[in-house]
Short mmCIF file of C-alpha atoms in Angstrom, two decimals:
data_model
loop_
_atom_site.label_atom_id
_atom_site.label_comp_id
_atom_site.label_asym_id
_atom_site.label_seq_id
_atom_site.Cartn_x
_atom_site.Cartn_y
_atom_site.Cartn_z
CA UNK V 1 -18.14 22.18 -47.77
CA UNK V 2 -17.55 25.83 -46.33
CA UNK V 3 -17.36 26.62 -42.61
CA UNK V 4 -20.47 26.35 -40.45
CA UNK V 5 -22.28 29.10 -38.46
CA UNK V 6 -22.92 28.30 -34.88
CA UNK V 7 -26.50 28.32 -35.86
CA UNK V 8 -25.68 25.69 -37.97
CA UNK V 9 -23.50 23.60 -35.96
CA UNK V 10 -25.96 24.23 -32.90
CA UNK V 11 -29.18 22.76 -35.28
CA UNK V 12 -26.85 19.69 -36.30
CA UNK V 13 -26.08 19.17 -33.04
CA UNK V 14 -29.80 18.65 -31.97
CA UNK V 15 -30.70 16.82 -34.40
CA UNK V 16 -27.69 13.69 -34.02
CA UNK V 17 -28.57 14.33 -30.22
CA UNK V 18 -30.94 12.27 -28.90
CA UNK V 19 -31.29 11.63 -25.26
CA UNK V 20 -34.33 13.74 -24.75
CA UNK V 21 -36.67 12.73 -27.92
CA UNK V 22 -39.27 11.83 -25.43
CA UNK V 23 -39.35 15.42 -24.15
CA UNK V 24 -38.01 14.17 -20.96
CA UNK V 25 -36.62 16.26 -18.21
CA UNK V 26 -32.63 16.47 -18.81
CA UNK V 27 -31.57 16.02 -15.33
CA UNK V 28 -33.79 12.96 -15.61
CA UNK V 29 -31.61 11.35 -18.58
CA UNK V 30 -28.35 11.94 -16.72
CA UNK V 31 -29.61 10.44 -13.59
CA UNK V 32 -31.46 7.23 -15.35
CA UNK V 33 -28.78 6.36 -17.86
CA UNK V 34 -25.93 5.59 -15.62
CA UNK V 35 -28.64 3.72 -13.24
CA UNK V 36 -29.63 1.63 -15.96
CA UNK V 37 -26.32 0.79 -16.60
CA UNK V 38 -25.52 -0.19 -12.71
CA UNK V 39 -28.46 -2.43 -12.42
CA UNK V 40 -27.62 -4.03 -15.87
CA UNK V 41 -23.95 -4.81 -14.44
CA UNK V 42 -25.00 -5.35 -10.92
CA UNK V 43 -27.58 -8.18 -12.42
CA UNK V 44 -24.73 -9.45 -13.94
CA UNK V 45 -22.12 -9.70 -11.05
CA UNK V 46 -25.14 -11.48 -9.18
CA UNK V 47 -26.22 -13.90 -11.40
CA UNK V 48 -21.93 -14.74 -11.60
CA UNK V 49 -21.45 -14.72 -8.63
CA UNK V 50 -23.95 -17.54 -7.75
CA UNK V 51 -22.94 -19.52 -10.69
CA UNK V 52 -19.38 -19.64 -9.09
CA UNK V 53 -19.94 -20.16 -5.73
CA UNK V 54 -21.88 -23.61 -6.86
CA UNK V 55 -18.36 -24.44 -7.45
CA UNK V 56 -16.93 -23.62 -4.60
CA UNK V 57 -15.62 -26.65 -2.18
CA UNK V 58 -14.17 -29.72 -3.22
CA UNK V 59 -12.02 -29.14 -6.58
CA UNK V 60 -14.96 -31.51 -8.63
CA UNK V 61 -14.42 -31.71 -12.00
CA UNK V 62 -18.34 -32.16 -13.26
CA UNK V 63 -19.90 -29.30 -10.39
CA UNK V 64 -16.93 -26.86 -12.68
CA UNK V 65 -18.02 -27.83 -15.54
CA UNK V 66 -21.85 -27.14 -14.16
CA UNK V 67 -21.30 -24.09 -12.70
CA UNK V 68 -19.28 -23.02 -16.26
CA UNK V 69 -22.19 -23.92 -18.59
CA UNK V 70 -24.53 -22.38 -16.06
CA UNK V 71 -22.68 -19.24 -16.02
CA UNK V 72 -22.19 -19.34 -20.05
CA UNK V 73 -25.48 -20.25 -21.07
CA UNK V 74 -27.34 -17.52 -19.81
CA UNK V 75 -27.13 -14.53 -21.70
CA UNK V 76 -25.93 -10.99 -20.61
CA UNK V 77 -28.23 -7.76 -19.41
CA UNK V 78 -27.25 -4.93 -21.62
#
């Protein structure tokens, strides 16, 4: 395998890229990828959150072990 042109390289490059196969705008892909990612993780940290202050209070061994399968039986956003 010889050395590539840029032409080449550039065409290779667009075809392993896909962000924008929906002809979206590209501004629009940098903006909603990391915001789909936030609301994923901020889902996450909410739905935790409330699992663990259900155990808050009195150290009670069966509201732990409630609020733990609560908060491991529900699955993650991605």
């Amino acid at each position: 395998m010889g050395r590539k042109t840029p032409q080449e390289k550039k065409r290779l490059s667009y075809l392993k890229d896909r962000r924008d196969d929906y002809g979206e705008n590209a501004k629009s892909s940098r903006k909603n990828l990391p915001r789909s990612k936030a609301f994923a993780r901020r889902a996450n940290r909410a739905r935790e959150s409330l699992a663990l202050r259900a155990a808050t209070g009195v150290p009670d061994e069966a509201r732990a072990e409630a609020a733990e399968l609560r908060l491991l039986g529900k699955r993650r956003r991605v």
